[in-house]
Tab-separated table of C-alpha atoms and ligand atoms in Angstrom:
chain	number	residue	atom	x	y	z
I	1	UNK	CA	-29.311	-8.066	-9.169
I	2	UNK	CA	-26.598	-10.018	-7.215
I	3	UNK	CA	-23.646	-9.568	-9.379
I	4	UNK	CA	-20.595	-8.645	-7.175
I	5	UNK	CA	-19.794	-4.917	-6.864
I	6	UNK	CA	-16.425	-3.869	-8.403
I	7	UNK	CA	-14.232	-2.080	-5.789
I	8	UNK	CA	-12.287	0.790	-7.409
I	9	UNK	CA	-10.542	1.366	-4.103
I	10	UNK	CA	-6.886	0.830	-2.889
I	11	UNK	CA	-7.757	-1.999	-0.615
I	12	UNK	CA	-9.895	-3.784	0.335
I	13	UNK	CA	-10.176	-4.390	-3.440
I	14	UNK	CA	-11.860	-6.837	-5.889
I	15	UNK	CA	-10.626	-10.284	-5.359
I	16	UNK	CA	-10.920	-13.279	-7.704
I	17	UNK	CA	-13.410	-16.095	-7.057
I	18	UNK	CA	-10.511	-18.528	-6.620
I	19	UNK	CA	-9.168	-16.298	-3.735
I	20	UNK	CA	-12.548	-16.032	-2.087
I	21	UNK	CA	-13.138	-19.851	-2.399
I	22	UNK	CA	-9.840	-20.422	-0.568
I	23	UNK	CA	-11.410	-19.114	2.572
I	24	UNK	CA	-14.099	-21.930	2.848
I	25	UNK	CA	-12.043	-24.090	4.991
I	26	UNK	CA	-10.989	-23.800	8.746
I	27	UNK	CA	-7.348	-24.232	9.826
I	28	UNK	CA	-5.912	-25.004	13.136
I	29	UNK	CA	-3.054	-22.490	13.953
I	30	UNK	CA	-0.760	-25.197	15.409
I	31	UNK	CA	-1.350	-27.568	12.589
I	32	UNK	CA	1.480	-28.546	10.285
I	33	UNK	CA	-0.554	-28.041	7.064
I	34	UNK	CA	-1.226	-24.432	8.061
I	35	UNK	CA	2.298	-23.710	9.025
I	36	UNK	CA	3.605	-25.069	5.645
I	37	UNK	CA	1.173	-22.515	4.005
I	38	UNK	CA	2.698	-19.827	6.166
I	39	UNK	CA	6.225	-20.751	5.279
I	40	UNK	CA	5.446	-20.954	1.572
I	41	UNK	CA	3.851	-17.469	1.612
I	42	UNK	CA	6.852	-15.974	3.361
I	43	UNK	CA	9.281	-17.461	0.833
I	44	UNK	CA	7.194	-16.072	-2.139
I	45	UNK	CA	6.988	-12.629	-0.601
I	46	UNK	CA	10.848	-12.482	-0.346
I	47	UNK	CA	11.115	-13.814	-4.034
I	48	UNK	CA	8.927	-11.015	-5.330
I	49	UNK	CA	11.548	-8.373	-4.541
I	50	UNK	CA	14.615	-10.706	-4.705
I	51	UNK	CA	15.307	-10.479	-1.077
I	52	UNK	CA	15.970	-14.107	-0.063
I	53	UNK	CA	19.775	-13.472	0.570
I	54	UNK	CA	19.457	-10.140	2.368
I	55	UNK	CA	16.151	-10.125	4.284
I	56	UNK	CA	13.811	-12.208	6.239
I	57	UNK	CA	10.035	-11.529	6.214
I	58	UNK	CA	7.830	-11.236	9.384
I	59	UNK	CA	4.161	-11.272	8.884
I	60	UNK	CA	1.870	-9.491	11.313
I	61	UNK	CA	-1.950	-9.718	12.085
I	62	UNK	CA	-3.922	-6.474	11.485
I	63	UNK	CA	-4.245	-3.958	8.739
I	64	UNK	CA	-1.287	-2.361	7.062
I	65	UNK	CA	-0.824	0.441	9.559
I	66	UNK	CA	-0.204	-2.195	12.379
I	67	UNK	CA	2.856	-3.275	10.259
I	68	UNK	CA	4.114	0.173	9.743
I	69	UNK	CA	3.756	0.796	13.528
I	70	UNK	CA	5.507	-2.515	14.288
I	71	UNK	CA	8.371	-1.748	11.728
I	72	UNK	CA	9.230	1.671	13.521
I	73	UNK	CA	8.729	0.171	17.034
I	74	UNK	CA	11.025	-2.763	16.085
I	75	UNK	CA	13.700	-0.994	14.183
I	76	UNK	CA	14.142	2.360	15.856
I	77	UNK	CA	15.861	2.218	19.259
I	78	UNK	CA	14.066	4.403	21.960
I	79	UNK	CA	16.551	7.145	21.516
I	80	UNK	CA	16.617	7.122	17.703
I	81	UNK	CA	15.524	10.021	15.614
I	82	UNK	CA	13.204	9.398	12.558
I	83	UNK	CA	12.901	11.757	9.655
I	84	UNK	CA	9.671	11.291	7.739
I	85	UNK	CA	9.495	12.511	4.101
I	86	UNK	CA	6.027	13.875	3.854
I	87	UNK	CA	3.968	14.478	0.672
I	88	UNK	CA	0.535	13.158	1.760
I	89	UNK	CA	-1.810	11.515	4.158
I	90	UNK	CA	0.037	8.275	4.605
I	91	UNK	CA	3.302	10.131	5.276
I	92	UNK	CA	1.474	12.188	7.993
I	93	UNK	CA	0.146	8.838	9.574
I	94	UNK	CA	3.572	7.515	9.783
I	95	UNK	CA	5.006	10.503	11.471
I	96	UNK	CA	2.059	10.469	13.901
I	97	UNK	CA	2.502	6.923	14.920
I	98	UNK	CA	6.293	7.430	15.242
I	99	UNK	CA	5.706	10.383	17.646
I	100	UNK	CA	3.169	8.473	19.466
I	101	UNK	CA	5.560	5.640	20.161
I	102	UNK	CA	7.879	8.216	21.721
I	103	UNK	CA	10.505	8.192	19.056
I	104	UNK	CA	12.036	11.665	18.244
I	105	UNK	CA	10.312	12.609	14.871
I	106	UNK	CA	11.216	15.184	12.276
I	107	UNK	CA	9.193	15.918	9.090
I	108	UNK	CA	10.523	17.120	5.740
I	109	UNK	CA	7.474	18.520	4.089
I	110	UNK	CA	6.836	18.541	0.342
I	111	UNK	CA	3.866	19.567	-2.043
I	112	UNK	CA	1.273	16.831	-2.139
I	113	UNK	CA	1.146	16.823	-5.968
I	114	UNK	CA	4.979	16.239	-6.297
I	115	UNK	CA	7.277	13.482	-5.285
I	116	UNK	CA	9.571	13.964	-2.354
I	117	UNK	CA	13.162	15.180	-3.196
I	118	UNK	CA	16.182	13.060	-2.732
I	119	UNK	CA	18.302	16.307	-2.876
I	120	UNK	CA	16.291	17.895	-0.091
I	121	UNK	CA	16.868	14.680	1.978
I	122	UNK	CA	20.571	14.925	1.284
I	123	UNK	CA	20.655	18.461	2.664
I	124	UNK	CA	18.507	17.476	5.682
I	125	UNK	CA	20.908	14.609	6.550
I	126	UNK	CA	23.876	16.833	6.181
I	127	UNK	CA	22.319	19.458	8.381
I	128	UNK	CA	21.364	17.193	11.282
I	129	UNK	CA	23.632	14.091	11.980
I	130	UNK	CA	21.368	12.909	14.891
I	131	UNK	CA	18.823	11.557	12.389
I	132	UNK	CA	19.092	7.723	12.541
I	133	UNK	CA	16.165	6.455	10.368
I	134	UNK	CA	14.321	7.729	7.313
I	135	UNK	CA	10.811	6.775	6.610
I	136	UNK	CA	9.645	6.957	2.805
I	137	UNK	CA	6.175	6.131	1.487
I	138	UNK	CA	6.776	4.605	-1.982
I	139	UNK	CA	3.469	5.254	-3.454
I	140	UNK	CA	1.533	7.898	-1.447
I	141	UNK	CA	-1.969	6.496	-1.827
I	142	UNK	CA	-3.484	9.713	-0.590
I	143	UNK	CA	-2.850	11.096	-4.047
I	144	UNK	CA	-1.333	8.351	-6.156
I	145	UNK	CA	2.110	10.027	-6.487
I	146	UNK	CA	5.146	7.731	-6.827
I	147	UNK	CA	8.121	8.609	-4.887
I	148	UNK	CA	11.749	8.180	-5.912
I	149	UNK	CA	12.595	4.946	-3.878
I	150	UNK	CA	15.939	4.346	-5.685
I	151	UNK	CA	17.314	7.980	-5.289
I	152	UNK	CA	16.215	8.180	-1.749
I	153	UNK	CA	17.812	4.791	-0.840
I	154	UNK	CA	21.083	5.835	-2.526
I	155	UNK	CA	21.211	9.107	-0.242
I	156	UNK	CA	20.344	6.990	2.826
I	157	UNK	CA	23.216	4.556	2.051
I	158	UNK	CA	25.655	7.293	1.399
I	159	UNK	CA	24.952	8.770	4.737
I	160	UNK	CA	24.671	5.494	6.375
I	161	UNK	CA	21.085	5.876	7.477
I	162	UNK	CA	18.501	3.275	8.060
I	163	UNK	CA	15.644	3.268	5.530
I	164	UNK	CA	12.177	2.265	6.345
I	165	UNK	CA	9.948	1.996	3.343
I	166	UNK	CA	6.071	1.833	3.313
I	167	UNK	CA	5.516	-0.065	0.031
I	168	UNK	CA	1.953	-0.901	0.902
I	169	UNK	CA	0.293	0.197	-2.257
I	170	UNK	CA	3.409	-0.627	-4.554
I	171	UNK	CA	4.592	-4.008	-3.454
I	172	UNK	CA	4.007	-6.660	-6.166
I	173	UNK	CA	3.031	-4.089	-8.932
I	174	UNK	CA	5.979	-1.447	-9.070
I	175	UNK	CA	9.421	-2.907	-9.513
I	176	UNK	CA	11.505	-3.241	-6.367
I	177	UNK	CA	14.798	-5.187	-6.346
I	178	UNK	CA	16.541	-5.800	-2.955
I	179	UNK	CA	19.773	-6.590	-4.720
I	180	UNK	CA	19.753	-3.159	-6.363
I	181	UNK	CA	18.134	-0.770	-3.773
I	182	UNK	CA	19.236	-0.757	-0.147
I	183	UNK	CA	16.572	-0.744	2.639
I	184	UNK	CA	16.486	-1.978	6.207
I	185	UNK	CA	12.653	-2.523	6.299
I	186	UNK	CA	9.996	-2.644	3.755
I	187	UNK	CA	6.323	-2.871	4.616
I	188	UNK	CA	3.299	-4.217	2.658
I	189	UNK	CA	-0.011	-5.993	3.135
I	190	UNK	CA	-2.095	-8.912	1.960
I	191	UNK	CA	-4.946	-6.820	0.532
I	192	UNK	CA	-3.385	-4.458	-1.949
I	193	UNK	CA	-1.507	-5.271	-5.155
I	194	UNK	CA	-1.174	-8.848	-4.359
I	195	UNK	CA	-4.874	-9.014	-4.356
I	196	UNK	CA	-5.547	-11.030	-1.272
I	197	UNK	CA	-8.103	-10.091	1.363
I	198	UNK	CA	-7.057	-7.614	4.096
I	199	UNK	CA	-5.978	-8.722	7.526
I	200	UNK	CA	-2.216	-9.112	7.588
I	201	UNK	CA	0.776	-6.988	6.948
I	202	UNK	CA	4.364	-8.071	6.512
I	203	UNK	CA	7.798	-6.605	6.944
I	204	UNK	CA	10.917	-7.507	5.130
I	205	UNK	CA	13.678	-6.785	7.445
I	206	UNK	CA	17.519	-6.802	6.661
I	207	UNK	CA	18.795	-9.933	8.435
I	208	UNK	CA	21.925	-8.131	9.669
I	209	UNK	CA	19.590	-5.506	11.336
I	210	UNK	CA	16.994	-7.698	12.936
I	211	UNK	CA	19.362	-9.219	15.516
I	212	UNK	CA	20.102	-5.905	16.967
I	213	UNK	CA	16.467	-5.091	17.443
I	214	UNK	CA	15.813	-7.134	20.465
I	215	UNK	CA	14.117	-4.912	23.183
I	216	UNK	CA	13.473	-1.861	20.999
I	217	UNK	CA	9.623	-2.344	20.799
I	218	UNK	CA	7.718	-0.968	23.666
I	219	UNK	CA	4.729	-2.975	22.433
I	220	UNK	CA	4.220	-6.746	22.914
I	221	UNK	CA	1.930	-7.280	20.074
I	222	UNK	CA	3.959	-5.230	17.538
I	223	UNK	CA	7.208	-6.577	18.499
I	224	UNK	CA	8.571	-8.074	15.114
I	225	UNK	CA	11.772	-9.358	16.644
I	226	UNK	CA	9.711	-11.408	19.119
I	227	UNK	CA	7.333	-12.435	16.321
I	228	UNK	CA	10.183	-13.582	14.125
I	229	UNK	CA	11.927	-15.540	16.758
I	230	UNK	CA	8.879	-17.408	17.622
I	231	UNK	CA	8.024	-18.119	14.090
I	232	UNK	CA	11.510	-19.377	13.332
I	233	UNK	CA	11.550	-21.707	16.356
I	234	UNK	CA	8.083	-23.120	16.072
I	235	UNK	CA	6.961	-22.440	12.449
I	236	UNK	CA	3.838	-20.879	14.095
I	237	UNK	CA	2.410	-17.396	14.503
I	238	UNK	CA	3.062	-16.008	18.019
I	239	UNK	CA	-0.522	-15.156	18.555
I	240	UNK	CA	-3.798	-16.215	16.827
I	241	UNK	CA	-3.105	-15.963	13.131
I	242	UNK	CA	-5.599	-14.720	10.501
I	243	UNK	CA	-5.976	-18.156	9.001
I	244	UNK	CA	-8.439	-17.424	6.287
I	245	UNK	CA	-6.408	-14.322	5.331
I	246	UNK	CA	-3.280	-16.274	4.981
I	247	UNK	CA	-4.799	-19.166	2.890
I	248	UNK	CA	-6.425	-16.510	0.630
I	249	UNK	CA	-3.047	-14.795	0.263
I	250	UNK	CA	-1.432	-18.159	-0.613
I	251	UNK	CA	-4.073	-18.582	-3.278
I	252	UNK	CA	-3.617	-15.030	-4.576
I	253	UNK	CA	0.244	-15.524	-4.781
I	254	UNK	CA	-0.365	-18.591	-6.889
I	255	UNK	CA	-2.411	-16.494	-9.359
I	256	UNK	CA	0.123	-13.746	-9.136
I	257	UNK	CA	2.851	-16.161	-10.251
I	258	UNK	CA	0.525	-17.681	-13.017
I	259	UNK	CA	-0.135	-14.201	-14.388
I	260	UNK	CA	3.456	-13.572	-14.799
I	261	UNK	CA	4.562	-11.918	-11.565
I	262	UNK	CA	5.306	-8.038	-11.127
I	263	UNK	CA	5.800	-7.223	-14.763
I	264	UNK	CA	2.473	-8.641	-15.716
I	265	UNK	CA	0.696	-7.109	-12.861
I	266	UNK	CA	2.188	-3.742	-13.552
I	267	UNK	CA	1.201	-4.107	-17.217
I	268	UNK	CA	-2.451	-4.834	-16.233
I	269	UNK	CA	-2.697	-1.966	-13.660
I	270	UNK	CA	-1.039	0.413	-16.293
I	271	UNK	CA	-3.656	-0.627	-18.855
I	272	UNK	CA	-6.482	0.015	-16.210
I	273	UNK	CA	-5.023	3.330	-15.434
I	274	UNK	CA	-4.746	4.356	-19.103
I	275	UNK	CA	-8.258	3.253	-19.749
I	276	UNK	CA	-9.560	5.191	-16.882
I	277	UNK	CA	-7.740	8.417	-17.618
I	278	UNK	CA	-8.704	8.348	-21.111
I	279	UNK	CA	-12.387	7.531	-20.511
I	280	UNK	CA	-12.656	10.256	-17.765
I	281	UNK	CA	-10.840	12.855	-19.897
I	282	UNK	CA	-13.587	12.382	-22.587
I	283	UNK	CA	-16.248	13.182	-19.907
I	284	UNK	CA	-14.235	16.310	-18.904
I	285	UNK	CA	-12.587	15.112	-15.736
I	286	UNK	CA	-9.157	16.278	-14.930
I	287	UNK	CA	-6.619	14.276	-12.765
I	288	UNK	CA	-4.810	15.951	-9.977
I	289	UNK	CA	-1.299	14.868	-10.888
I	290	UNK	CA	0.810	15.291	-13.967
I	291	UNK	CA	1.211	11.843	-15.852
I	292	UNK	CA	5.136	11.732	-14.997
I	293	UNK	CA	4.402	11.331	-11.213
I	294	UNK	CA	1.126	9.378	-11.540
I	295	UNK	CA	1.531	5.667	-10.266
I	296	UNK	CA	-0.903	3.209	-11.942
I	297	UNK	CA	-2.350	2.400	-8.642
I	298	UNK	CA	-4.907	5.082	-7.772
I	299	UNK	CA	-5.949	8.183	-9.601
I	300	UNK	CA	-7.178	11.370	-7.987
I	301	UNK	CA	-9.570	13.341	-9.945
I	302	UNK	CA	-10.718	17.041	-9.369
I	303	UNK	CA	-14.353	17.254	-8.383
I	304	UNK	CA	-16.583	18.594	-11.184
I	305	UNK	CA	-17.420	22.330	-10.925
I	306	UNK	CA	-21.032	21.728	-11.756
I	307	UNK	CA	-23.353	22.901	-8.815
I	308	UNK	CA	-25.227	19.683	-9.052
I	309	UNK	CA	-22.177	17.649	-8.064
I	310	UNK	CA	-22.078	16.159	-4.642
I	311	UNK	CA	-19.666	13.357	-3.787
I	312	UNK	CA	-22.201	11.267	-1.641
I	313	UNK	CA	-24.855	11.421	-4.367
I	314	UNK	CA	-22.161	10.679	-7.093
I	315	UNK	CA	-20.859	7.803	-4.955
I	316	UNK	CA	-24.345	6.286	-4.367
I	317	UNK	CA	-25.293	6.450	-8.107
I	318	UNK	CA	-22.074	4.759	-9.052
I	319	UNK	CA	-22.569	2.070	-6.492
I	320	UNK	CA	-26.098	1.422	-7.667
I	321	UNK	CA	-24.373	0.632	-11.102
I	322	UNK	CA	-21.905	-1.778	-9.449
I	323	UNK	CA	-18.752	0.261	-8.946
I	324	UNK	CA	-17.425	1.565	-5.596
I	325	UNK	CA	-15.349	4.743	-5.799
I	326	UNK	CA	-13.168	6.297	-2.986
I	327	UNK	CA	-13.337	9.660	-1.394
I	328	UNK	CA	-10.522	12.210	-1.816
I	329	UNK	CA	-7.927	12.657	0.885
I	330	UNK	CA	-6.975	16.325	0.293
I	331	UNK	CA	-7.930	19.108	2.621
I	332	UNK	CA	-7.485	22.082	0.335
I	333	UNK	CA	-9.145	20.843	-3.028
I	334	UNK	CA	-12.251	18.754	-3.431
I	335	UNK	CA	-11.286	15.457	-5.106
I	336	UNK	CA	-12.330	11.845	-5.407
I	337	UNK	CA	-10.229	8.753	-6.077
I	338	UNK	CA	-10.456	5.703	-8.282
I	339	UNK	CA	-8.381	2.703	-7.859
I	340	UNK	CA	-6.694	0.827	-10.615
I	341	UNK	CA	-5.744	-2.264	-8.608
I	342	UNK	CA	-7.519	-5.544	-7.826
I	343	UNK	CA	-8.674	-8.511	-9.961
I	344	UNK	CA	-10.062	-6.281	-12.627
I	345	UNK	CA	-8.953	-5.492	-16.232
I	346	UNK	CA	-9.668	-2.756	-18.755
I	347	UNK	CA	-13.119	-4.177	-19.471
I	348	UNK	CA	-14.039	-3.318	-16.039
I	349	UNK	CA	-12.431	0.139	-16.273
I	350	UNK	CA	-14.439	0.872	-19.493
I	351	UNK	CA	-17.612	-0.345	-17.817
I	352	UNK	CA	-16.790	2.096	-14.763
I	353	UNK	CA	-16.374	4.940	-17.009
I	354	UNK	CA	-19.578	4.318	-18.867
I	355	UNK	CA	-21.289	4.130	-15.402
I	356	UNK	CA	-19.806	7.485	-14.543
I	357	UNK	CA	-21.070	8.844	-17.899
I	358	UNK	CA	-24.602	7.637	-16.951
I	359	UNK	CA	-24.354	9.027	-13.470
I	360	UNK	CA	-23.469	12.502	-14.847
I	361	UNK	CA	-26.639	12.339	-16.994
I	362	UNK	CA	-28.774	11.305	-14.092
I	363	UNK	CA	-27.437	14.079	-11.847
I	364	UNK	CA	-27.744	16.720	-14.561
I	365	UNK	CA	-24.093	17.406	-14.787
I	366	UNK	CA	-22.904	18.051	-18.401
I	367	UNK	CA	-19.206	17.830	-17.842
I	368	UNK	CA	-16.798	16.457	-15.191
I	369	UNK	CA	-14.658	19.503	-15.749
I	370	UNK	CA	-13.335	21.135	-12.503
I	371	UNK	CA	-13.422	24.970	-11.819
I	372	UNK	CA	-10.637	26.507	-13.714
I	373	UNK	CA	-7.536	27.205	-11.537
I	374	UNK	CA	-7.338	30.479	-9.854
I	375	UNK	CA	-4.726	32.711	-11.440
V	401	PLP	C1	-3.162	1.063	2.618
V	401	PLP	C2	-1.946	1.786	3.066
V	401	PLP	C3	-1.471	1.662	4.434
V	401	PLP	C4	-2.204	0.888	5.389
V	401	PLP	O1	-3.585	1.297	5.599
V	401	PLP	P1	-4.493	0.415	6.567
V	401	PLP	O2	-5.756	1.169	6.439
V	401	PLP	O3	-3.933	0.249	7.907
V	401	PLP	O4	-4.521	-0.931	5.711
V	401	PLP	C5	-0.291	2.350	4.729
V	401	PLP	N1	0.364	3.002	3.822
V	401	PLP	C6	-0.071	3.138	2.520
V	401	PLP	C7	0.771	3.734	1.546
V	401	PLP	C8	-1.217	2.553	2.106
V	401	PLP	O5	-1.573	2.567	0.801
């Protein structure tokens, strides 16, 4: 059977045939036609969050983490002090890369199943005036929990701190409006909710801030100030661009606009998420998060208690039926994750649930129910 597998993962994810077909041509990196594609993509990315007046966007080669690292290296001066709000794996990654780049780093820890707290941030900023930058992960993809961007931004603005937001798994799906919420940098990538292929990230940077960032970065390849200056001057990428990724993103953005933009994308993902949660609940599975904090991006489920359950076998049997799941990212509890994003709708989610039901039968598991919580 050569039907394409459905990726229920948070990127790379299932892309449309139109997006895949856009990659069948080769482009010269210096060519005016390709530069026009880059310029159009940049402008559309700013439109998505209403940031044309306030921000510029700097694309960067590489996976999303490269852009997180570049944003920190470019925005934070060598003697800056970064506070990372930590409720999961991607927060810990942001703290680690900040520390590795030699910036003073503090971490404000929270439980993984709860959003970070703006009130706790308020106290932390009041207690330590040396903090210059705050790093927030909008949707913590490690669990799927959505963090209070608007409230955190208000606290940062009140204390006059620079806010850097990793909106990798929320950009394009969850509402963000740069005219209403203040941030200095916001990072996302081609291969998540915009439904392009992976290979480039981008950082929206407040125009008034970028000029002062010259010389901050200790890395040449990750210097967004340099990348921006070169791109503004020549229309070209500073080093070899991921040409096929850029044209695929341009095609994906056209489909995004045709679908109805952010509200339509959120509605489809929310429908996917509801279909998934409902179907899995009927099989006995329980999600890790309470519904109020669950983003419709990725769902973490508890592993079934049945002794016959083993993630690798479960994964392989689902894959055989055409659906790729994702391992869990929690250290304490056994879980697995299912993405709700990508060029899929509730039909695919229903088919995925029915594949899971079939797999439970094959593995001799009568319920997806997890072990009861220890008192
Ligand atoms: C996907 C993602 C990243 C980037 O991960 P890469 O593996 O480098 O693409 C960063 N932060 C969040 C929240 C993500 O979901």
